[in-house]
N, CA and C of each residue as an Amber inpcrd file, in Angstrom:
protein
   363
   1.0580000  -1.0230000   0.1270000   0.1630000   0.0550000   0.1380000
   0.9330000   1.3280000  -0.0290000   0.6670000   2.2620000  -0.7740000
   0.9780000   3.5160000  -0.8840000   0.2040000   4.5660000  -0.5080000
   0.5020000   5.3060000   0.4590000  -0.4490000   6.3080000   0.7220000
   0.0040000   7.6880000   0.3720000  -0.5910000   8.7370000  -0.1910000
  -0.1290000   9.9220000  -0.9640000  -1.1240000  11.0860000  -0.3330000
  -0.1000000  12.1810000   0.2130000  -1.0110000  13.0280000   0.6180000
  -0.3510000  14.3230000  -0.0810000  -1.5520000  15.1050000  -0.8810000
  -0.9520000  16.5890000  -1.4910000  -1.2270000  17.7140000  -0.6240000
  -0.3280000  18.6610000  -0.7200000  -0.3910000  20.0530000  -0.2420000
   0.1120000  21.0250000  -1.2640000  -0.2540000  22.4230000  -0.7680000
   0.1030000  23.5610000  -1.2800000  -0.9410000  23.8080000  -2.4300000
  -2.0240000  23.5730000  -2.5470000  -3.2510000  24.0950000  -3.2940000
  -3.5040000  25.5770000  -2.8090000  -4.1920000  26.2300000  -3.4690000
  -4.7620000  27.6370000  -3.2090000  -5.4350000  28.4070000  -4.4110000
  -5.2240000  29.7200000  -3.9390000  -5.8110000  30.6420000  -5.0850000
  -4.9360000  31.5450000  -5.7850000  -4.8670000  31.6410000  -6.7680000
  -3.8200000  32.6880000  -7.5050000  -4.5360000  33.2780000  -8.9180000
  -3.9920000  34.4100000  -9.0890000  -4.4500000  35.2470000 -10.0460000
  -3.8270000  34.6610000 -11.5340000  -4.6650000  34.8870000 -12.5220000
  -3.8530000  34.3440000 -13.8000000  -2.5460000  35.0130000 -13.9180000
  -1.5640000  34.3440000 -14.4670000  -0.2730000  34.5750000 -14.6500000
   0.5770000  34.4730000 -13.2680000  -0.1010000  34.0010000 -12.1400000
   0.7360000  33.8450000 -10.9810000   1.2340000  32.3240000 -10.8530000
   1.9210000  31.6780000  -9.9460000   2.3500000  30.5440000  -9.7110000
   1.9370000  30.0870000  -8.6960000   1.8830000  28.7950000  -8.3970000
   1.7880000  27.7560000  -7.4430000   2.5520000  26.4840000  -7.4390000
   2.9370000  25.9880000  -6.2440000   3.7570000  24.7860000  -6.1840000
   3.0770000  23.8240000  -5.3180000   2.8730000  22.6680000  -5.6710000
   2.0770000  21.5670000  -5.0630000   3.3230000  20.6020000  -4.8140000
   3.0040000  19.9110000  -3.7420000   3.6740000  18.5610000  -3.1900000
   2.8950000  17.3370000  -2.7810000   3.4290000  16.3670000  -3.0310000
   3.1120000  15.3280000  -2.8010000   4.0200000  14.2820000  -2.1780000
   3.5710000  13.6820000  -0.8230000   4.4090000  13.1820000  -0.0400000
   3.9490000  11.6770000   0.2290000   4.8520000  10.6290000  -0.2920000
   4.3060000   9.3470000  -0.3320000   4.8760000   8.6790000   0.9450000
   3.8650000   7.6850000   1.6380000   4.4410000   6.8910000   2.7360000
   4.1100000   5.3980000   2.4140000   4.4840000   4.4570000   3.1390000
   4.1710000   3.2540000   3.1230000   5.1450000   2.3090000   2.0460000
   4.6060000   1.6610000   1.3150000   5.4320000   0.6580000   0.3900000
   6.0080000   1.5010000  -0.9610000   6.7160000   2.7420000  -0.3600000
   7.1260000   3.7030000  -1.4750000   7.8670000   3.1370000  -2.5280000
   8.5710000   1.7660000  -2.2720000   9.4950000   1.3030000  -3.2030000
   9.1300000   0.9930000  -4.2400000   7.6310000   0.4050000  -4.1210000
   6.6770000   0.0430000  -5.3380000   6.1600000   0.7530000  -6.1710000
   6.3060000   1.9750000  -5.9390000   5.8300000   3.3780000  -6.6620000
   6.9860000   3.4910000  -7.9970000   6.4540000   2.9610000  -9.1080000
   7.5430000   2.7990000 -10.1040000   7.3100000   4.4750000 -11.0200000
   6.0760000   4.7770000 -11.0140000   5.9060000   5.9810000 -11.9000000
   5.0250000   7.0130000 -10.7730000   5.1170000   7.8790000 -10.8230000
   4.4430000   9.0870000 -10.1780000   3.7390000  10.2430000 -11.0980000
   2.7100000  10.7090000 -10.7430000   1.9380000  11.6460000 -11.5190000
   1.0530000  12.6150000 -10.9720000   0.7650000  13.7020000 -11.7840000
  -0.3360000  14.5650000 -11.3270000  -1.3340000  14.5710000 -12.2870000
  -2.5390000  14.6240000 -11.6020000  -3.8200000  14.7130000 -12.4040000
  -4.7120000  16.0210000 -12.1440000  -5.5220000  16.2780000 -12.7920000
  -6.5160000  17.3330000 -12.2280000  -7.8570000  17.0330000 -12.8010000
  -9.1550000  17.4990000 -11.9950000 -10.3430000  17.3350000 -12.5000000
 -11.1570000  18.3570000 -12.2220000 -12.2700000  18.7560000 -13.0270000
 -13.1350000  19.9430000 -12.8130000 -14.4210000  19.4750000 -12.8090000
 -15.2250000  19.6000000 -11.8410000 -16.5510000  19.0710000 -11.9210000
 -17.1970000  19.0990000 -13.0870000 -17.7780000  17.7540000 -13.6480000
 -18.4500000  17.7220000 -14.7940000 -17.5060000  17.2980000 -16.0770000
 -16.5060000  17.3800000 -15.8220000 -15.1880000  17.0210000 -16.9400000
 -14.5960000  15.6810000 -16.5360000 -13.8800000  14.9880000 -17.5820000
 -13.1480000  13.8020000 -17.1590000 -11.7210000  14.2180000 -16.5920000
 -11.3110000  13.4450000 -15.7980000 -10.0840000  13.6640000 -15.1960000
  -8.8820000  13.6720000 -16.1620000  -7.9070000  14.7320000 -15.9720000
  -6.8690000  14.9470000 -16.9740000  -5.5280000  14.7690000 -16.4890000
  -4.8290000  13.9080000 -17.2140000  -3.3220000  14.0010000 -16.6540000
  -2.6030000  15.0780000 -17.0110000  -1.7650000  15.5100000 -16.0890000
  -1.1010000  16.9550000 -16.1700000   0.5610000  16.5730000 -16.5640000
   0.9780000  15.6750000 -15.4710000   2.3560000  15.3550000 -16.0220000
   2.7860000  13.8440000 -15.1020000   3.6900000  13.2830000 -15.6360000
   4.2650000  12.1570000 -15.0190000   5.6450000  12.1750000 -14.7380000
   6.3070000  11.4180000 -14.0230000   7.6140000  11.2660000 -13.8280000
   8.0970000   9.7040000 -13.4590000   9.2510000   9.3380000 -13.9250000
   9.8460000   8.1590000 -13.5470000  11.3190000   8.0620000 -13.7410000
  12.1030000   7.9510000 -12.8620000  13.6770000   8.0080000 -12.7520000
  13.9830000   9.2830000 -13.2910000  13.4170000  10.4900000 -12.8430000
  13.6080000  11.8300000 -13.2890000  13.4090000  11.9900000 -14.8930000
  12.7630000  11.1980000 -15.6420000  12.2270000  11.5440000 -16.9580000
  10.5950000  11.9500000 -16.5260000  10.4880000  13.2460000 -17.3270000
   9.3760000  13.7600000 -16.9640000   8.3270000  14.0110000 -18.3420000
   7.0250000  13.7570000 -18.4200000   6.2810000  13.8700000 -19.5170000
   5.1700000  14.8810000 -19.0880000   4.7630000  15.6630000 -20.0580000
   3.5610000  16.6460000 -19.6880000   2.4650000  16.5350000 -20.7790000
   1.2560000  16.9950000 -20.4720000   0.1070000  17.3870000 -21.3130000
   0.5600000  18.3040000 -22.0110000   0.0930000  18.5640000 -23.2240000
   0.3750000  19.6250000 -24.1580000  -0.0700000  20.8860000 -23.5360000
  -1.1800000  20.9220000 -22.6680000  -1.9630000  22.1210000 -22.2960000
  -0.7470000  22.8190000 -21.1650000   0.0280000  22.0030000 -20.6620000
   0.8260000  22.4920000 -19.5770000   2.1660000  22.6230000 -20.0470000
   2.7020000  22.0800000 -21.1330000   3.9760000  22.1460000 -21.3980000
   4.7440000  23.5550000 -21.2700000   6.0230000  23.7980000 -21.0760000
   6.4790000  25.0230000 -20.8030000   6.0400000  25.9300000 -19.6890000
   4.9600000  25.4220000 -19.0440000   4.4820000  26.2440000 -17.8210000
   4.4430000  25.4710000 -16.4530000   4.5110000  24.1630000 -16.5350000
   4.4730000  23.5140000 -15.2930000   5.6860000  22.2550000 -15.4770000
   6.4140000  21.9920000 -14.1760000   7.5850000  21.3880000 -13.9440000
   7.1310000  20.2720000 -12.8930000   7.5200000  18.9940000 -13.4080000
   7.2440000  18.0570000 -12.1010000   8.7010000  17.5540000 -11.5150000
   8.9120000  17.4000000 -10.4800000  10.1200000  17.0130000 -10.0830000
   9.9250000  15.9360000  -8.8880000  11.1380000  15.3700000  -8.4430000
  10.9330000  14.1740000  -7.4170000  11.9710000  14.1280000  -6.6120000
  11.7020000  14.0620000  -5.3480000  12.8280000  14.0610000  -4.4270000
  12.8070000  12.5310000  -4.0230000  13.6090000  11.4860000  -3.9380000
  13.5410000  10.3660000  -3.3850000  13.9060000  10.1040000  -2.2730000
  14.8400000  10.9510000  -1.8120000  15.1670000  10.9510000  -0.4350000
  14.2830000  11.2410000   0.6090000  13.3250000  12.3250000   0.1000000
  11.9210000  12.7670000   1.0770000  10.6920000  11.9960000   0.4840000
  10.6130000  11.0030000  -0.4940000   9.5110000  10.2770000  -0.8930000
   8.6510000  11.5570000  -1.3130000   8.9780000  12.6240000  -2.1840000
   8.1160000  13.6710000  -2.4850000   8.3330000  13.7830000  -3.9990000
   7.1160000  14.3810000  -4.4900000   6.9030000  14.9010000  -5.7800000
   6.4270000  16.1410000  -5.7700000   6.8900000  16.8800000  -6.7320000
   6.3260000  18.2810000  -6.6230000   5.9170000  18.6270000  -8.0170000
   4.9980000  19.9670000  -8.2780000   4.5060000  20.3280000  -9.6110000
   4.6010000  21.7230000  -9.2910000   5.6710000  22.2860000 -10.0780000
   5.9070000  23.6510000 -10.0100000   4.7700000  24.3260000 -11.0730000
   3.7460000  25.2920000 -10.9460000   2.8720000  25.6840000 -11.9880000
   3.1890000  27.2440000 -11.9840000   3.6800000  27.5920000 -13.3570000
   3.8270000  28.8990000 -13.3420000   2.7290000  29.4850000 -14.6510000
   2.7350000  30.8050000 -14.8740000   2.0100000  31.4210000 -15.7400000
   0.6000000  30.7450000 -15.9180000   0.0520000  30.6920000 -14.6630000
  -1.2270000  29.8710000 -14.8360000  -2.3570000  30.7120000 -15.3580000
  -3.4540000  29.7260000 -15.9410000  -4.4980000  30.4720000 -16.3580000
  -5.6910000  30.0200000 -15.7220000  -6.8210000  30.5390000 -16.0430000
  -8.1630000  30.0650000 -15.3330000  -8.5780000  28.5370000 -15.6030000
  -8.1470000  28.0310000 -16.9410000  -8.2060000  26.7180000 -17.1860000
  -7.4960000  25.9720000 -16.4230000  -6.5410000  26.0910000 -15.6600000
  -5.8400000  25.4920000 -14.8010000  -6.7160000  25.0030000 -13.6450000
  -7.7380000  25.6560000 -13.3280000  -8.5870000  25.5320000 -11.9980000
  -9.0180000  24.0350000 -12.0280000  -8.9220000  23.4380000 -10.8320000
  -9.3020000  22.1200000 -10.7770000  -8.9670000  21.6110000  -9.3480000
  -9.1740000  20.4880000  -9.0750000  -8.6760000  19.4810000  -8.1000000
  -7.5410000  18.8260000  -8.5780000  -6.3100000  18.6720000  -7.9100000
  -5.2360000  17.9930000  -8.2780000  -4.8860000  17.0770000  -7.4420000
  -4.7100000  15.6930000  -8.1230000  -4.4400000  14.6940000  -7.4750000
  -2.9890000  14.0790000  -7.7810000  -2.4920000  13.4320000  -6.7120000
  -1.1510000  12.8770000  -6.9390000  -1.4580000  11.2930000  -7.1890000
  -0.7070000  10.7370000  -7.8910000  -0.8120000   9.2520000  -8.1990000
   0.4240000   8.5390000  -8.0750000   0.2200000   7.4040000  -7.7870000
   1.3960000   6.4920000  -8.1580000   0.9960000   5.2280000  -8.9380000
   1.8160000   4.7390000  -9.5520000   1.7040000   3.6220000 -10.2980000
   2.8240000   2.5040000  -9.8950000   2.3790000   1.3270000  -9.8770000
   3.1770000   0.4750000  -9.2410000   3.6920000  -0.8930000 -10.5280000
   3.1940000  -0.5950000 -11.7380000   3.5270000  -1.5280000 -12.7010000
   4.4430000  -0.7180000 -13.6570000   5.1370000  -1.5640000 -14.5100000
   6.0310000  -1.0850000 -15.6810000   5.4500000  -0.1220000 -16.4660000
   5.9480000   0.7660000 -16.8720000   5.3590000   1.8180000 -17.9100000
   4.7740000   3.0250000 -16.9750000   5.0220000   4.0650000 -17.7990000
   4.8260000   5.6420000 -17.2900000   4.0250000   6.3490000 -18.0630000
   2.8230000   6.9260000 -17.8910000   1.9550000   7.7800000 -18.6620000
   0.7660000   8.0430000 -18.5740000   0.2940000   9.1330000 -18.5970000
  -1.0640000   9.5700000 -18.0190000  -2.2190000   8.5550000 -18.5580000
  -1.6920000   7.9510000 -19.5110000  -3.2290000   7.0170000 -20.4400000
  -3.1640000   5.4500000 -19.5080000  -2.0750000   5.5160000 -18.9420000
  -2.1080000   4.0700000 -18.1030000  -2.6310000   4.0440000 -16.6740000
  -3.2290000   3.0720000 -16.1890000  -3.7030000   2.9460000 -14.8400000
  -2.8960000   3.1950000 -13.9260000  -3.1990000   4.0670000 -12.7610000
  -2.3580000   4.5240000 -11.6280000  -3.2860000   3.6270000 -10.4420000
  -2.3300000   3.1750000  -9.5180000  -2.9160000   2.3510000  -8.7340000
  -3.1880000   2.7670000  -7.0800000  -2.8230000   4.1330000  -6.8430000
  -2.9430000   4.7400000  -5.5210000  -3.0720000   6.1600000  -5.8850000
  -3.9210000   6.7640000  -5.1410000  -4.5180000   8.1030000  -5.2490000
  -4.3310000   8.9460000  -3.8170000  -4.0030000  10.2310000  -4.0830000
  -4.3860000  11.0240000  -3.0660000  -5.4870000  11.6230000  -2.9940000
  -5.9280000  12.5000000  -1.8540000  -7.3310000  12.9170000  -1.8230000
  -7.6150000  13.9820000  -2.5790000  -6.5270000  14.9260000  -3.0960000
  -6.6000000  16.1590000  -3.9110000  -6.5400000  17.2570000  -3.2960000
  -5.9440000  18.2860000  -3.8420000  -5.9200000  19.7080000  -3.2950000
  -6.6300000  20.6400000  -4.5140000  -7.1260000  21.6000000  -3.8360000
  -7.9340000  22.5830000  -5.0130000  -6.8020000  23.6010000  -5.2950000
  -7.2460000  23.8140000  -6.7110000  -6.1140000  24.9070000  -7.2660000
  -7.3010000  25.7650000  -7.7630000  -7.3350000  27.0100000  -7.6750000
  -8.3070000  27.9740000  -8.3460000  -7.5050000  29.1730000  -8.9390000
  -7.5210000  29.4040000 -10.1950000  -6.9180000  30.5530000 -10.9060000
  -8.0530000  31.4880000 -11.2690000  -7.9470000  32.8480000 -10.9600000
  -8.8820000  33.7070000 -11.0620000  -8.5500000  34.8170000 -12.3050000
  -9.1210000  35.2110000 -13.1440000  -8.7420000  36.1510000 -14.3140000
  -8.9420000  37.3830000 -13.7750000
């Protein structure tokens, strides 16, 4: 079992920045791939970014604005969000995948409870 706890959500104006963090506990060695997803009520969940062995991948909508990083010593991943827009508003979830492969289209096995991000125009 892997437990994930997100932090760092909040409100920001368009053009501003936020940094999200996710701390993993439990069987963290089983977490092969980590990712960030977001969801807006009434819409499907969207993959934002994934990272495995310091290789990062991003959704087209956030490329050049968001940066995912990991600190294995602290069992933490982060998502630095810059030049944010109202379209980035949503609940952001941290997730872990325990099998081979990494990408937002693959199943993730453990999820955090999410943190709200609101960007006002």
